[in-house]
Amino acid sequence: MYPPIRFRRRHGARRRPLLPTLAAALLGLLAPFALTCSAQAAPSFKVLVFSKTAGFRHDSIPAGIAAIQKLGQDNGFGVDATEDGAAFTTADLGQYRAVIWLSTTGDVLDAAQQSAFEQYIRSGGGYAGVHAAADTEYDWPWYGSLVGAYFDSHPAIQQAAVTVEDRTDPATAHLPARWTRTDEWYNYRANPRPQVHVLTALDESSYSGGTMGGDHPNTWCHPYDGGRAWYTGMGHTQESWADPAFTTLVLGGIRTVAGAVASACNNPVGSPGGTTVQGEAWSSQSGVQAAAHAAAHGGATAGYIDNGDWSGYAALDPRTASTVSVRVASAGAGGTIGFHSGSATGPLLGSVAVPVTGSWETFTNVSTPLAAGTAPGLYLTYSGGQGALFDVDDITLTPGSTAPTTTTLQAENWTSQNGVQAADHAGAHGARTAGYIEAGDWIAFAGEDTSHLTRISLRVASAGSGGTTAVHAGSPTGQLLGTVTVPVTGSWDTFADVAASLTPSAGTGLYLVFNGGGGFLFDVDDLTLTRTG
């Protein structure tokens, strides 16, 4: 008997039109402007969206508010929205970890409100500016330095190529090195690069009307006057707020300035620095509670710590760290902090003694070298005598000498495969993909070392059913390193980037195994591998 022949249609014959999501569009149009809070249980922190305009008003503001509220619902933080400058008081702002200026224009705050916002930032608060936030408060120099640069002009809305300069930051890690999208592209009165950490920049050769002389930052961040600042010039169009790539960028910015994730954005510009996370911005914990302290960075600590408690920080990666520093205070018994990789019971990387400082408002720094971690996520375990031991204000990891490296492979350049065929697509890098993928198919890259693989990013397109990509070492049934979920993008020529963390495994040979429903699942354009160590 001959084996059965599997016939496949021509790639261009695959069509499954997707209907527009009318409900999502209506939600964007009906987003409220009064002070409202996204419904969610026990948010880990709250942010305020401020969208007052005294000049041009963007019709994308309602869509932006709705999208940020959805980000909050999906990611565990509360979102209030207002256009009332009266919300800018010391008492009201104190409840928020970040304030998002969403396409504000003109003079939107009076002198007392400006003073309250300055004090909020100096107390460790966060600022995220979107698009026309740079077209705001030209007569308030402190704000101009906070946002990083003032708006100057813009050409007509058009497609342009965005160069992603930092692909390790939480706001941009999901993006390809070159990101093509349509928006309104701002020129600025001055280049902010000397004062900020640039995340993305425009390629002025890819569109008409750029005036920045070829060096054109358009998303950046920096520590400022005791707080944290982040800005993107994108977000003019309503369509931007329905684009997951863009909203994930905004999510990363919000979480950065809220102190919820580690980011080079929070290091002084030009310094090697480390990555700092607020103690109360844990991703998981046992027994620990947030405690308000005026002298703490951001006004709060991880407090009420007893013997046996712990807190975990998924954003901190001990695999590349050489030293950890913790800002602490204790009017209790003092004690010891143990540092673990991957979980509270994971490998012990080091420990440090915490002294009694004499007051819950008297902070000091303690530090220790760390052994190399084996998994992402830094977990602090607490031990000592009876009662409250100490508070943790913030944690800083200093990187070692070995920085992560990335390698990008064209998916159609596999060394072996089962069931997959190359497919021509004008929008693909190199104009081809690994295509005609069905459940159970796989591709392999024989020479790839999996010993230090910590992350994979796939550029994918799907007008099929979507699915998952399981990443294996050594063979299609070898050790599972991680799994990437692939969404339906709506077209075989509409590409998106998806990523997942990987657990390294000694050996060579990288296998991508595809799973999902019936028919063609998705195409893979390229894969970017991150190695640590």
Short mmCIF file of N, CA and C in Angstrom, two decimals, residues 6 8 411 414-422 434-445 476 511-514:
data_model
loop_
_atom_site.label_atom_id
_atom_site.label_comp_id
_atom_site.label_asym_id
_atom_site.label_seq_id
_atom_site.Cartn_x
_atom_site.Cartn_y
_atom_site.Cartn_z
N ARG A 6 -1.46 13.77 0.90
CA ARG A 6 -2.20 14.90 1.45
C ARG A 6 -2.12 16.04 0.44
N ARG A 8 -2.87 19.84 -0.90
CA ARG A 8 -3.02 21.17 -0.32
C ARG A 8 -3.39 22.16 -1.41
N ALA A 411 11.84 31.50 8.95
CA ALA A 411 11.20 30.21 9.23
C ALA A 411 11.28 29.26 8.05
N TRP A 414 14.21 26.29 7.30
CA TRP A 414 14.34 25.14 8.19
C TRP A 414 15.37 24.15 7.65
N THR A 415 15.91 23.32 8.55
CA THR A 415 16.81 22.25 8.11
C THR A 415 16.05 20.95 7.89
N SER A 416 14.89 20.82 8.51
CA SER A 416 14.00 19.69 8.24
C SER A 416 12.59 20.10 8.63
N GLN A 417 11.60 19.33 8.13
CA GLN A 417 10.21 19.68 8.38
C GLN A 417 9.31 18.48 8.18
N ASN A 418 8.10 18.62 8.66
CA ASN A 418 7.06 17.63 8.40
C ASN A 418 5.77 18.36 8.07
N GLY A 419 5.34 18.26 6.81
CA GLY A 419 4.06 18.81 6.39
C GLY A 419 4.06 20.26 6.00
N VAL A 420 5.12 21.01 6.27
CA VAL A 420 5.16 22.45 6.03
C VAL A 420 5.75 22.73 4.65
N GLN A 421 5.26 23.77 4.00
CA GLN A 421 5.78 24.19 2.70
C GLN A 421 6.08 25.69 2.74
N ALA A 422 7.02 26.14 1.94
CA ALA A 422 7.30 27.56 1.80
C ALA A 422 6.15 28.22 1.04
N ALA A 434 7.09 30.07 6.32
CA ALA A 434 6.77 28.66 6.49
C ALA A 434 5.25 28.59 6.54
N GLY A 435 4.63 27.99 5.53
CA GLY A 435 3.19 28.05 5.39
C GLY A 435 2.53 26.69 5.22
N TYR A 436 1.23 26.75 4.90
CA TYR A 436 0.41 25.55 4.74
C TYR A 436 0.48 24.67 6.00
N ILE A 437 0.51 25.30 7.15
CA ILE A 437 0.72 24.59 8.42
C ILE A 437 -0.60 24.02 8.92
N GLU A 438 -0.58 22.75 9.24
CA GLU A 438 -1.73 22.07 9.85
C GLU A 438 -1.30 21.46 11.17
N ALA A 439 -2.29 21.06 11.97
CA ALA A 439 -2.02 20.47 13.28
C ALA A 439 -1.11 19.26 13.14
N GLY A 440 -0.06 19.22 13.95
CA GLY A 440 0.89 18.12 13.93
C GLY A 440 2.10 18.35 13.07
N ASP A 441 2.09 19.38 12.22
CA ASP A 441 3.26 19.69 11.42
C ASP A 441 4.37 20.26 12.30
N TRP A 442 5.60 20.26 11.79
CA TRP A 442 6.71 20.85 12.53
C TRP A 442 7.83 21.28 11.59
N ILE A 443 8.68 22.18 12.11
CA ILE A 443 9.90 22.56 11.41
C ILE A 443 11.05 22.50 12.42
N ALA A 444 12.28 22.33 11.93
CA ALA A 444 13.43 22.17 12.81
C ALA A 444 14.60 22.99 12.31
N PHE A 445 15.46 23.38 13.25
CA PHE A 445 16.70 24.11 12.96
C PHE A 445 17.81 23.37 13.70
N PRO A 476 10.99 16.56 17.74
CA PRO A 476 9.61 17.06 17.89
C PRO A 476 8.94 16.60 19.18
N TYR A 511 13.05 22.64 17.64
CA TYR A 511 11.89 22.14 16.91
C TYR A 511 10.67 22.95 17.29
N LEU A 512 9.94 23.43 16.28
CA LEU A 512 8.67 24.11 16.47
C LEU A 512 7.57 23.18 16.01
N VAL A 513 6.70 22.79 16.94
CA VAL A 513 5.61 21.85 16.66
C VAL A 513 4.30 22.62 16.71
N PHE A 514 3.48 22.50 15.66
CA PHE A 514 2.30 23.32 15.50
C PHE A 514 1.04 22.53 15.83
#
